[in-house]
Amino acid sequence: MEVGAGRFERSLPRLQRLVQGAAFLGLDMEYTGLHSAFPEGKQLSLFDSPAERYLKARRSVQQFTVCQLGLSIFSSEKSNKYVAHSYNFFLFPTMFGALDSEFSFQASSIQFLTHYGFDYNKFLKDGIPYMNEVQEKKLQQELFAGNWKVRSTLDKDRLKVVIDEVTRWVSSAEEGESMVVSDLTGFQIFEVQLILRRALPGIWTKPFGDSEVIVEKMNPRHRWHLENTSCDFCRKEFILLSAQGFTSLFQTLVKAKKPLVGHNMLMDLLHLHEKFYRPLPESYEEFKTNIHSLFPVIIDTKNVTKSIWKELKFPRACNLLETYEILCSDLNPTNPTCPVISHASDCSKYAEGKYPHEAAYDAFLCGSVLLKVAHLLLCRMPCDTKENGPSFSQYLNVLAKYLNQVNLIRASVSKINFSGADVSSRHLPLLIASVQGWPGVNEEQIYQELKGLCRFDVRQLTKNQFLLLSNNFKNVRVVLEDYKDYPNLRISFYHYWRHSPQVNCLLQICGIVASWSLLAFVLGGSLCQLV
């Protein structure tokens, strides 16, 4: 089901009830861009530590925004039956008062989503507003101080027309008469009322429907009474609640503490933190702590399937949809206790077809893959399951070693552990390139030199030495053979005790100390003989 700004507030109470009663939640997002343009030498690399990769990803998240968020709420009706309520939320940053976010579009991302049918008109025209805690505090201070301003040129033009119409009308209207201001969108509903009330003490305003405001000529004393009752839908608290938009549902997700399931979900978690919670901190460890506090149980299906796929002897899957289809195929025979997954009656679109890269569909796939993989693992264990099927808590138990571990692509670790220390990964052998007769050579030049033959990530070790790392053993074999006797660029296996600058420095110091000690011993012996 698609949810935009026009129906979000009406849908929110039901969504909150569904989340609070869920077994777990599937999540996916689509963005206006994925990776920002990195400066030279700062691209994603196999040498990246988790902290380095975080800072690179943080830069991208600050530059782009979320255009669609998919949430698939899995409710357990029986021990082996789950119902998925899948929702697509079109999102657009809150524009009110001082809040006017800047974000970029990446051409490749726009082309990709357009190919899969993404409707950018819904994102731009009916996106649900949202903001983080810092933005909310700023707006709150403006509203209660009464010094907010209309910054949108479109809103200013519309408000000027409305003020002219109401000013002309009020001069001849009788007390108790009213007029209707139409064709208002978004926060114009609030802005019109705040401006008219501030300019004209003898009128009262109230919203009517989604795009109209009723203006009534009224005695100032009667107006004062209405302003101080809970019936005023232009109170600062209501404006703040409306400006929060999707953030209200995010806060429900946080309070519910339900397991959160995604696929390659690091970028999703970064955007959740930046857009709905707080701006991303500079500290990688602080980011991990914050996410674990917000969502104590995270399951990345990419991390789980990557770990067990060879063991299950399934064919290679290139994406989430292929993984789901393999698990639903004859390669994975079902048994009576296998979980049955159905779609809610008002969210049945995905029962009829495939919609890859539509956020809610991918969120549904994440949850379904989780259930199927967890059941496979449970069936391989020497334990009895109930005749009517295992419970979700049993699935969580069998997945215990994968919890809170999120896949990391092309880095020095293969996954980020949000509930503990990250563990280094074992890569292919590290190589060292030794350069002669190539003054001023840098990492980019070495990369370009090797690029025509094979791909290696490069990191400078000393002035004339560079470390090389690849995730393809064929590349290692080819480059060792081709550059074994190359005159200006020789490549060999890296050995820490032979090539490390720190070790070489230590050995040099030890050599100097040993030489001076030997000299002192010899000189001391000679002096003793003279005496």
Short mmCIF file of C-alpha atoms in Angstrom, two decimals:
data_model
loop_
_atom_site.label_atom_id
_atom_site.label_comp_id
_atom_site.label_asym_id
_atom_site.label_seq_id
_atom_site.Cartn_x
_atom_site.Cartn_y
_atom_site.Cartn_z
CA MET A 1 0.00 0.00 0.00
CA GLU A 2 1.25 3.48 -0.87
CA VAL A 3 1.09 6.19 1.77
CA GLY A 4 1.79 9.85 1.02
CA ALA A 5 1.36 13.05 2.99
CA GLY A 6 -2.34 13.25 2.15
CA ARG A 7 -3.27 10.09 4.06
CA PHE A 8 -0.39 9.64 6.51
CA GLU A 9 -1.95 11.29 9.58
CA ARG A 10 -5.17 9.27 9.16
CA SER A 11 -3.17 6.05 8.77
CA LEU A 12 -0.76 6.69 11.66
CA PRO A 13 -2.83 5.24 14.59
CA ARG A 14 -3.36 1.93 12.75
CA LEU A 15 0.30 1.75 11.70
CA GLN A 16 1.36 2.29 15.30
CA ARG A 17 -0.92 -0.53 16.50
CA LEU A 18 0.47 -2.88 13.83
CA VAL A 19 4.07 -2.11 14.79
CA GLN A 20 3.40 -2.61 18.49
CA GLY A 21 1.82 -6.02 17.81
CA ALA A 22 4.36 -7.21 15.23
CA ALA A 23 6.74 -10.16 15.50
CA PHE A 24 9.37 -8.29 13.49
CA LEU A 25 9.75 -5.58 10.84
CA GLY A 26 11.21 -5.70 7.32
CA LEU A 27 12.85 -2.45 6.16
CA ASP A 28 14.18 -1.06 2.88
CA MET A 29 14.87 2.42 1.47
CA GLU A 30 15.42 4.11 -1.86
CA TYR A 31 17.59 7.25 -2.07
CA THR A 32 18.24 10.16 -4.41
CA GLY A 33 21.85 8.94 -4.58
CA LEU A 34 24.04 6.23 -3.13
CA HIS A 35 27.73 7.19 -3.06
CA SER A 36 28.92 10.75 -3.39
CA ALA A 37 31.91 11.59 -5.60
CA PHE A 38 34.98 10.81 -3.52
CA PRO A 39 38.15 12.92 -3.76
CA GLU A 40 41.12 11.27 -5.47
CA GLY A 41 42.38 8.34 -3.45
CA LYS A 42 39.30 8.29 -1.19
CA GLN A 43 37.16 5.74 -3.04
CA LEU A 44 35.77 2.67 -1.29
CA SER A 45 38.66 0.29 -0.68
CA LEU A 46 39.42 -3.15 0.71
CA PHE A 47 41.89 -1.34 2.98
CA ASP A 48 39.10 0.68 4.65
CA SER A 49 38.75 0.15 8.37
CA PRO A 50 35.13 0.23 9.64
CA ALA A 51 35.72 3.77 10.96
CA GLU A 52 37.11 4.93 7.59
CA ARG A 53 34.19 3.40 5.72
CA TYR A 54 31.74 5.00 8.14
CA LEU A 55 33.15 8.47 7.48
CA LYS A 56 32.88 7.92 3.71
CA ALA A 57 29.30 6.67 3.99
CA ARG A 58 28.43 9.51 6.38
CA ARG A 59 29.45 12.03 3.73
CA SER A 60 27.08 10.42 1.20
CA VAL A 61 24.17 10.24 3.63
CA GLN A 62 24.55 13.94 4.41
CA GLN A 63 24.42 14.73 0.69
CA PHE A 64 21.44 12.61 -0.42
CA THR A 65 17.99 11.97 1.01
CA VAL A 66 15.44 9.16 1.32
CA CYS A 67 12.72 9.32 -1.32
CA GLN A 68 10.89 6.11 -0.39
CA LEU A 69 10.85 3.96 2.74
CA GLY A 70 9.36 0.49 2.72
CA LEU A 71 8.09 -1.16 5.88
CA SER A 72 6.75 -4.70 5.96
CA ILE A 73 5.16 -5.45 9.33
CA PHE A 74 5.12 -9.21 9.98
CA SER A 75 2.47 -10.33 12.45
CA SER A 76 2.38 -13.90 13.77
CA GLU A 77 -1.17 -15.27 13.74
CA LYS A 78 -0.09 -18.82 14.57
CA SER A 79 3.30 -20.32 15.33
CA ASN A 80 3.95 -21.07 11.65
CA LYS A 81 1.78 -18.43 9.94
CA TYR A 82 2.79 -14.81 9.34
CA VAL A 83 0.82 -11.99 7.77
CA ALA A 84 2.76 -9.16 6.10
CA HIS A 85 1.40 -5.60 6.06
CA SER A 86 3.62 -3.86 3.49
CA TYR A 87 3.66 -0.06 3.08
CA ASN A 88 5.48 2.32 0.76
CA PHE A 89 6.04 5.73 2.32
CA PHE A 90 7.00 8.58 0.00
CA LEU A 91 9.09 11.02 2.03
CA PHE A 92 10.12 14.65 1.58
CA PRO A 93 12.00 16.80 4.14
CA THR A 94 9.90 19.18 6.23
CA MET A 95 9.76 22.71 4.79
CA PHE A 96 8.44 25.09 7.42
CA GLY A 97 9.94 28.17 9.05
CA ALA A 98 13.72 27.90 9.00
CA LEU A 99 13.66 24.25 7.88
CA ASP A 100 14.66 24.04 4.22
CA SER A 101 16.90 21.04 3.59
CA GLU A 102 19.41 20.76 0.77
CA PHE A 103 20.06 17.45 -0.98
CA SER A 104 21.50 16.16 -4.24
CA PHE A 105 20.36 13.84 -7.01
CA GLN A 106 22.73 11.29 -8.54
CA ALA A 107 22.04 10.68 -12.24
CA SER A 108 22.72 6.93 -12.07
CA SER A 109 20.35 6.46 -9.10
CA ILE A 110 17.57 8.43 -10.80
CA GLN A 111 17.97 6.39 -13.98
CA PHE A 112 18.00 3.14 -11.99
CA LEU A 113 14.81 3.88 -10.02
CA THR A 114 13.03 5.27 -13.08
CA HIS A 115 13.77 2.01 -14.92
CA TYR A 116 11.94 0.16 -12.14
CA GLY A 117 8.93 2.50 -12.25
CA PHE A 118 9.61 4.87 -9.37
CA ASP A 119 7.19 7.84 -9.44
CA TYR A 120 9.15 11.00 -8.64
CA ASN A 121 5.96 13.10 -8.78
CA LYS A 122 4.69 11.31 -5.67
CA PHE A 123 8.00 11.91 -3.92
CA LEU A 124 8.02 15.64 -4.78
CA LYS A 125 4.30 16.44 -4.52
CA ASP A 126 3.01 14.08 -1.83
CA GLY A 127 6.09 13.22 0.23
CA ILE A 128 5.50 12.84 3.98
CA PRO A 129 7.49 15.43 5.96
CA TYR A 130 10.09 14.35 8.51
CA MET A 131 12.83 15.84 10.66
CA ASN A 132 15.38 14.84 13.28
CA GLU A 133 15.64 15.98 16.91
CA VAL A 134 17.93 18.93 16.15
CA GLN A 135 15.58 20.26 13.46
CA GLU A 136 12.56 19.76 15.71
CA LYS A 137 14.19 21.77 18.51
CA LYS A 138 15.02 24.58 16.10
CA LEU A 139 11.44 24.73 14.78
CA GLN A 140 10.02 24.58 18.29
CA GLN A 141 12.11 27.55 19.39
CA GLU A 142 10.98 29.54 16.36
CA LEU A 143 7.29 28.76 16.85
CA PHE A 144 7.14 29.55 20.56
CA ALA A 145 9.22 32.70 20.12
CA GLY A 146 6.88 33.81 17.32
CA ASN A 147 9.74 34.73 14.98
CA TRP A 148 9.31 32.11 12.24
CA LYS A 149 9.35 33.24 8.61
CA VAL A 150 7.98 31.95 5.32
CA ARG A 151 10.99 31.17 3.12
CA SER A 152 9.48 29.38 0.13
CA THR A 153 8.91 31.70 -2.85
CA LEU A 154 5.91 29.59 -3.87
CA ASP A 155 4.35 29.93 -0.41
CA LYS A 156 5.06 33.68 -0.29
CA ASP A 157 3.27 34.24 -3.59
CA ARG A 158 0.24 32.21 -2.52
CA LEU A 159 0.08 33.89 0.89
CA LYS A 160 0.22 37.37 -0.65
CA VAL A 161 -2.86 36.59 -2.76
CA VAL A 162 -4.71 35.16 0.28
CA ILE A 163 -3.90 38.18 2.49
CA ASP A 164 -5.16 40.57 -0.20
CA GLU A 165 -8.42 38.61 -0.58
CA VAL A 166 -9.10 38.38 3.16
CA THR A 167 -8.19 42.04 3.82
CA ARG A 168 -10.65 43.24 1.16
CA TRP A 169 -13.36 40.90 2.44
CA VAL A 170 -13.01 41.71 6.16
CA SER A 171 -13.43 45.47 5.63
CA SER A 172 -17.06 45.00 4.54
CA ALA A 173 -18.02 41.74 6.31
CA GLU A 174 -20.35 41.58 9.30
CA GLU A 175 -19.44 39.80 12.53
CA GLY A 176 -20.25 36.09 12.20
CA GLU A 177 -19.80 36.00 8.41
CA SER A 178 -17.13 33.72 6.93
CA MET A 179 -15.22 33.03 3.75
CA VAL A 180 -13.22 30.02 2.48
CA VAL A 181 -9.61 30.12 1.34
CA SER A 182 -9.00 27.24 -1.11
CA ASP A 183 -6.19 25.52 -2.98
CA LEU A 184 -3.76 25.36 -0.08
CA THR A 185 -1.11 22.64 0.10
CA GLY A 186 1.06 21.20 2.85
CA PHE A 187 2.10 23.67 5.52
CA GLN A 188 0.33 26.54 3.74
CA ILE A 189 -2.67 25.47 5.84
CA PHE A 190 -0.79 26.55 9.00
CA GLU A 191 1.10 29.48 7.48
CA VAL A 192 -2.11 31.15 6.22
CA GLN A 193 -3.72 30.91 9.65
CA LEU A 194 -0.67 32.14 11.57
CA ILE A 195 -0.19 35.15 9.29
CA LEU A 196 -3.87 36.13 9.15
CA ARG A 197 -4.29 35.88 12.91
CA ARG A 198 -1.18 37.97 13.52
CA ALA A 199 -2.28 40.66 11.04
CA LEU A 200 -6.06 40.80 11.75
CA PRO A 201 -7.21 40.62 15.40
CA GLY A 202 -10.88 40.63 14.38
CA ILE A 203 -10.91 37.26 12.59
CA TRP A 204 -10.73 33.58 13.47
CA THR A 205 -9.45 30.72 11.31
CA LYS A 206 -9.86 26.97 11.24
CA PRO A 207 -8.86 24.26 8.74
CA PHE A 208 -11.50 22.62 6.58
CA GLY A 209 -10.55 19.40 4.82
CA ASP A 210 -7.04 18.98 3.44
CA SER A 211 -6.73 22.14 1.35
CA GLU A 212 -9.04 24.83 2.73
CA VAL A 213 -9.22 27.29 5.62
CA ILE A 214 -12.39 28.99 6.89
CA VAL A 215 -11.95 32.64 7.91
CA GLU A 216 -14.66 34.07 10.21
CA LYS A 217 -15.08 37.69 11.34
CA MET A 218 -15.22 37.57 15.13
CA ASN A 219 -15.22 39.68 18.27
CA PRO A 220 -11.61 39.80 19.68
CA ARG A 221 -12.83 38.64 23.10
CA HIS A 222 -14.51 35.57 21.61
CA ARG A 223 -11.36 34.88 19.59
CA TRP A 224 -9.21 35.05 22.75
CA HIS A 225 -11.44 32.40 24.33
CA LEU A 226 -11.07 30.05 21.32
CA GLU A 227 -7.30 30.51 21.22
CA ASN A 228 -7.06 29.20 24.77
CA THR A 229 -9.05 26.00 24.28
CA SER A 230 -8.03 22.59 22.95
CA CYS A 231 -10.31 23.16 19.94
CA ASP A 232 -7.72 25.34 18.22
CA PHE A 233 -6.12 23.19 15.50
CA CYS A 234 -3.48 25.86 14.84
CA ARG A 235 -1.83 25.49 18.24
CA LYS A 236 1.95 25.22 18.24
CA GLU A 237 1.76 21.60 19.46
CA PHE A 238 -0.38 20.57 16.46
CA ILE A 239 1.97 22.31 14.04
CA LEU A 240 4.98 20.52 15.54
CA LEU A 241 3.19 17.17 15.36
CA SER A 242 2.32 17.74 11.71
CA ALA A 243 5.89 18.84 10.93
CA GLN A 244 7.23 15.66 12.55
CA GLY A 245 5.36 13.59 9.98
CA PHE A 246 7.06 10.24 9.47
CA THR A 247 9.32 10.85 12.47
CA SER A 248 6.30 10.01 14.66
CA LEU A 249 6.21 6.51 13.17
CA PHE A 250 10.00 6.21 13.49
CA GLN A 251 9.65 6.97 17.21
CA THR A 252 7.06 4.19 17.44
CA LEU A 253 9.56 1.77 15.83
CA VAL A 254 12.16 2.77 18.41
CA LYS A 255 9.81 2.37 21.37
CA ALA A 256 8.48 -1.00 20.12
CA LYS A 257 12.03 -2.52 20.03
CA LYS A 258 10.97 -5.11 17.47
CA PRO A 259 13.66 -7.00 15.51
CA LEU A 260 14.55 -4.97 12.41
CA VAL A 261 15.37 -6.92 9.25
CA GLY A 262 17.08 -5.58 6.12
CA HIS A 263 19.41 -6.60 3.31
CA ASN A 264 22.81 -4.91 3.01
CA MET A 265 21.31 -2.45 5.46
CA LEU A 266 24.23 -0.26 6.56
CA MET A 267 23.10 2.70 4.43
CA ASP A 268 19.53 2.26 5.70
CA LEU A 269 20.74 2.51 9.30
CA LEU A 270 22.84 5.58 8.51
CA HIS A 271 19.83 7.32 6.95
CA LEU A 272 17.55 6.34 9.85
CA HIS A 273 19.99 7.98 12.27
CA GLU A 274 20.59 11.12 10.17
CA LYS A 275 17.05 11.82 8.97
CA PHE A 276 14.84 10.83 11.92
CA TYR A 277 17.05 10.75 15.03
CA ARG A 278 20.10 13.03 15.11
CA PRO A 279 22.80 14.17 12.66
CA LEU A 280 25.40 11.43 12.28
CA PRO A 281 28.25 11.87 14.79
CA GLU A 282 31.89 12.02 13.70
CA SER A 283 32.68 9.07 15.96
CA TYR A 284 32.09 5.63 14.45
CA GLU A 285 31.80 4.05 17.90
CA GLU A 286 29.17 6.61 18.93
CA PHE A 287 27.16 5.76 15.81
CA LYS A 288 27.28 2.05 16.68
CA THR A 289 26.20 2.74 20.26
CA ASN A 290 23.31 4.93 19.13
CA ILE A 291 21.99 2.40 16.61
CA HIS A 292 22.19 -0.45 19.11
CA SER A 293 20.27 1.66 21.62
CA LEU A 294 17.58 2.50 19.03
CA PHE A 295 17.28 -1.03 17.60
CA PRO A 296 18.67 -3.69 19.96
CA VAL A 297 17.99 -6.53 17.48
CA ILE A 298 19.10 -6.07 13.86
CA ILE A 299 19.25 -8.87 11.28
CA ASP A 300 20.92 -8.36 7.91
CA THR A 301 19.78 -11.12 5.54
CA LYS A 302 22.78 -10.44 3.28
CA ASN A 303 25.13 -11.27 6.15
CA VAL A 304 23.16 -14.41 7.07
CA THR A 305 22.83 -15.82 3.55
CA LYS A 306 26.45 -15.01 2.64
CA SER A 307 27.59 -17.01 5.67
CA ILE A 308 25.54 -20.15 4.98
CA TRP A 309 24.93 -20.18 1.21
CA LYS A 310 27.80 -22.55 0.32
CA GLU A 311 26.89 -24.83 3.19
CA LEU A 312 23.34 -25.10 1.87
CA LYS A 313 24.73 -25.81 -1.65
CA PHE A 314 22.40 -23.31 -3.29
CA PRO A 315 23.33 -21.64 -6.61
CA ARG A 316 24.84 -18.19 -6.41
CA ALA A 317 22.30 -15.38 -5.98
CA CYS A 318 23.21 -11.88 -7.20
CA ASN A 319 20.47 -9.95 -5.40
CA LEU A 320 17.68 -10.15 -2.85
CA LEU A 321 14.98 -11.25 -5.32
CA GLU A 322 17.12 -14.13 -6.62
CA THR A 323 17.79 -15.23 -3.04
CA TYR A 324 14.04 -15.23 -2.30
CA GLU A 325 13.23 -17.17 -5.48
CA ILE A 326 15.83 -19.86 -4.71
CA LEU A 327 14.41 -20.29 -1.21
CA CYS A 328 10.91 -20.62 -2.71
CA SER A 329 12.00 -23.10 -5.41
CA ASP A 330 12.24 -26.89 -5.48
CA LEU A 331 15.84 -26.57 -4.31
CA ASN A 332 14.42 -25.84 -0.88
CA PRO A 333 11.77 -28.50 -0.20
CA THR A 334 9.16 -27.46 2.33
CA ASN A 335 7.93 -29.47 5.28
CA PRO A 336 4.73 -29.27 7.34
CA THR A 337 6.26 -26.91 9.88
CA CYS A 338 7.64 -24.45 7.31
CA PRO A 339 6.31 -20.90 7.94
CA VAL A 340 3.38 -19.81 5.79
CA ILE A 341 3.60 -16.18 4.69
CA SER A 342 0.56 -14.31 3.41
CA HIS A 343 -0.26 -10.70 2.57
CA ALA A 344 -2.79 -8.61 4.49
CA SER A 345 -6.03 -8.04 2.56
CA ASP A 346 -5.35 -4.32 2.07
CA CYS A 347 -1.71 -4.94 1.10
CA SER A 348 -2.17 -7.68 -1.51
CA LYS A 349 -0.33 -6.03 -4.43
CA TYR A 350 2.77 -8.17 -3.95
CA ALA A 351 0.79 -11.41 -4.03
CA GLU A 352 0.15 -10.79 -7.73
CA GLY A 353 3.58 -9.90 -9.13
CA LYS A 354 7.20 -8.90 -8.66
CA TYR A 355 8.22 -5.29 -7.98
CA PRO A 356 12.00 -5.27 -7.47
CA HIS A 357 13.49 -2.10 -5.99
CA GLU A 358 10.12 -0.89 -4.77
CA ALA A 359 10.92 -0.29 -1.11
CA ALA A 360 7.97 -2.11 0.46
CA TYR A 361 8.40 -5.11 -1.85
CA ASP A 362 12.07 -5.41 -0.94
CA ALA A 363 11.14 -5.02 2.74
CA PHE A 364 8.69 -7.92 2.32
CA LEU A 365 11.41 -10.01 0.62
CA CYS A 366 13.78 -9.30 3.55
CA GLY A 367 11.26 -10.60 6.08
CA SER A 368 10.40 -13.65 3.97
CA VAL A 369 14.06 -14.58 3.39
CA LEU A 370 14.67 -14.28 7.12
CA LEU A 371 11.86 -16.71 7.98
CA LYS A 372 12.86 -19.25 5.33
CA VAL A 373 16.57 -19.21 6.19
CA ALA A 374 15.89 -19.38 9.93
CA HIS A 375 13.61 -22.38 9.37
CA LEU A 376 16.29 -24.11 7.29
CA LEU A 377 18.86 -23.62 10.03
CA LEU A 378 16.46 -24.80 12.72
CA CYS A 379 15.60 -27.97 10.78
CA ARG A 380 19.31 -28.82 10.51
CA MET A 381 19.68 -28.77 14.30
CA PRO A 382 19.09 -31.88 16.43
CA CYS A 383 16.06 -30.51 18.23
CA ASP A 384 12.34 -31.15 18.20
CA THR A 385 9.93 -28.53 16.89
CA LYS A 386 6.31 -28.46 17.78
CA GLU A 387 3.93 -30.14 15.38
CA ASN A 388 2.28 -26.82 14.60
CA GLY A 389 5.63 -25.20 13.83
CA PRO A 390 8.40 -23.32 15.65
CA SER A 391 7.90 -19.95 17.29
CA PHE A 392 9.68 -16.77 16.19
CA SER A 393 11.73 -16.82 19.39
CA GLN A 394 13.14 -20.19 18.26
CA TYR A 395 14.12 -18.59 14.96
CA LEU A 396 15.89 -15.80 16.81
CA ASN A 397 17.76 -18.36 18.91
CA VAL A 398 19.06 -20.22 15.85
CA LEU A 399 20.13 -16.89 14.33
CA ALA A 400 21.87 -15.73 17.52
CA LYS A 401 25.39 -15.55 16.06
CA TYR A 402 24.15 -13.35 13.19
CA LEU A 403 22.25 -10.81 15.26
CA ASN A 404 23.38 -7.16 15.09
CA GLN A 405 25.95 -7.95 12.39
CA VAL A 406 25.56 -5.94 9.19
CA ASN A 407 27.29 -6.76 5.91
CA LEU A 408 30.07 -4.42 4.78
CA ILE A 409 31.05 -4.38 1.11
CA ARG A 410 34.74 -4.22 0.10
CA ALA A 411 36.42 -3.28 3.38
CA SER A 412 38.95 -4.62 5.88
CA VAL A 413 36.11 -6.36 7.73
CA SER A 414 33.20 -8.23 6.18
CA LYS A 415 30.62 -7.06 8.70
CA ILE A 416 29.98 -4.45 11.37
CA ASN A 417 29.09 -5.75 14.82
CA PHE A 418 26.68 -3.32 16.51
CA SER A 419 26.76 -5.17 19.83
CA GLY A 420 30.50 -5.69 20.17
CA ALA A 421 33.93 -5.32 18.61
CA ASP A 422 34.38 -5.75 14.85
CA VAL A 423 36.37 -8.80 13.77
CA SER A 424 38.97 -8.53 11.00
CA SER A 425 38.33 -10.57 7.86
CA ARG A 426 40.71 -12.86 6.02
CA HIS A 427 41.42 -11.49 2.54
CA LEU A 428 43.54 -12.90 -0.24
CA PRO A 429 47.33 -12.48 0.23
CA LEU A 430 48.60 -8.93 0.52
CA LEU A 431 51.05 -7.88 -2.22
CA ILE A 432 53.70 -5.18 -2.29
CA ALA A 433 54.70 -3.13 -5.34
CA SER A 434 58.25 -1.72 -5.26
CA VAL A 435 58.86 1.20 -7.62
CA GLN A 436 62.16 2.37 -9.12
CA GLY A 437 62.82 5.32 -11.45
CA TRP A 438 59.30 6.72 -11.11
CA PRO A 439 59.61 9.98 -9.12
CA GLY A 440 56.50 11.32 -7.40
CA VAL A 441 54.44 8.20 -8.07
CA ASN A 442 51.12 8.01 -6.13
CA GLU A 443 48.32 5.53 -5.43
CA GLU A 444 46.17 6.62 -8.37
CA GLN A 445 49.04 6.12 -10.85
CA ILE A 446 49.70 2.60 -9.56
CA TYR A 447 45.97 1.84 -9.77
CA GLN A 448 45.82 3.07 -13.38
CA GLU A 449 48.94 1.08 -14.28
CA LEU A 450 47.31 -2.17 -13.12
CA LYS A 451 43.74 -1.35 -14.17
CA GLY A 452 44.14 -2.61 -17.74
CA LEU A 453 45.25 -6.02 -16.46
CA CYS A 454 43.22 -6.49 -13.27
CA ARG A 455 41.74 -4.57 -10.38
CA PHE A 456 43.60 -3.94 -7.14
CA ASP A 457 43.03 -1.50 -4.32
CA VAL A 458 46.20 0.46 -3.58
CA ARG A 459 47.55 2.03 -0.41
CA GLN A 460 50.94 3.74 -0.11
CA LEU A 461 53.35 2.18 2.39
CA THR A 462 56.54 4.19 1.85
CA LYS A 463 57.77 6.67 -0.74
CA ASN A 464 58.43 3.90 -3.30
CA GLN A 465 56.35 1.01 -1.94
CA PHE A 466 52.61 0.36 -2.28
CA LEU A 467 50.36 -2.31 -0.80
CA LEU A 468 47.98 -4.11 -3.19
CA LEU A 469 44.82 -5.98 -2.23
CA SER A 470 42.24 -7.83 -4.34
CA ASN A 471 39.22 -10.04 -3.64
CA ASN A 472 39.91 -12.18 -6.73
CA PHE A 473 42.63 -14.87 -6.57
CA LYS A 474 42.98 -14.83 -10.36
CA ASN A 475 44.10 -11.18 -10.14
CA VAL A 476 46.78 -12.13 -7.62
CA ARG A 477 48.13 -14.89 -9.84
CA VAL A 478 48.13 -12.73 -12.99
CA VAL A 479 49.84 -9.69 -11.48
CA LEU A 480 52.54 -11.76 -9.74
CA GLU A 481 53.40 -13.43 -13.01
CA ASP A 482 53.36 -10.30 -15.17
CA TYR A 483 55.29 -8.01 -12.81
CA LYS A 484 57.74 -10.49 -11.33
CA ASP A 485 60.71 -9.13 -13.30
CA TYR A 486 59.32 -5.77 -14.46
CA PRO A 487 62.20 -3.23 -14.35
CA ASN A 488 60.44 -0.25 -12.74
CA LEU A 489 57.60 -1.99 -10.90
CA ARG A 490 58.17 -5.28 -9.12
CA ILE A 491 55.32 -7.02 -7.33
CA SER A 492 55.71 -9.77 -4.76
CA PHE A 493 54.02 -11.15 -1.65
CA TYR A 494 54.05 -8.82 1.34
CA HIS A 495 55.82 -10.12 4.47
CA TYR A 496 55.38 -8.09 7.60
CA TRP A 497 58.80 -8.78 9.11
CA ARG A 498 60.53 -7.93 5.84
CA HIS A 499 58.50 -4.98 4.52
CA SER A 500 56.91 -3.19 7.47
CA PRO A 501 58.41 0.33 7.94
CA GLN A 502 57.90 0.02 11.69
CA VAL A 503 59.83 -3.27 11.82
CA ASN A 504 62.60 -1.89 9.60
CA CYS A 505 62.86 1.20 11.80
CA LEU A 506 63.01 -0.96 14.93
CA LEU A 507 65.70 -3.17 13.38
CA GLN A 508 67.73 -0.11 12.43
CA ILE A 509 67.52 1.24 15.98
CA CYS A 510 68.47 -2.16 17.40
CA GLY A 511 71.40 -2.31 14.95
CA ILE A 512 72.64 1.11 16.03
CA VAL A 513 72.28 0.23 19.71
CA ALA A 514 74.09 -3.08 19.16
CA SER A 515 76.90 -1.37 17.25
CA TRP A 516 77.44 1.21 19.98
CA SER A 517 77.32 -1.51 22.63
CA LEU A 518 79.93 -3.55 20.77
CA LEU A 519 82.12 -0.45 20.32
CA ALA A 520 81.83 0.38 24.02
CA PHE A 521 82.74 -3.20 24.91
CA VAL A 522 85.81 -3.16 22.66
CA LEU A 523 86.98 0.24 23.87
CA GLY A 524 86.35 -0.72 27.47
CA GLY A 525 88.45 -3.88 27.08
CA SER A 526 91.33 -1.93 25.52
CA LEU A 527 91.35 0.58 28.38
CA CYS A 528 91.45 -2.21 30.93
CA GLN A 529 94.55 -3.73 29.25
CA LEU A 530 96.34 -0.35 29.30
CA VAL A 531 95.68 0.03 33.00
#
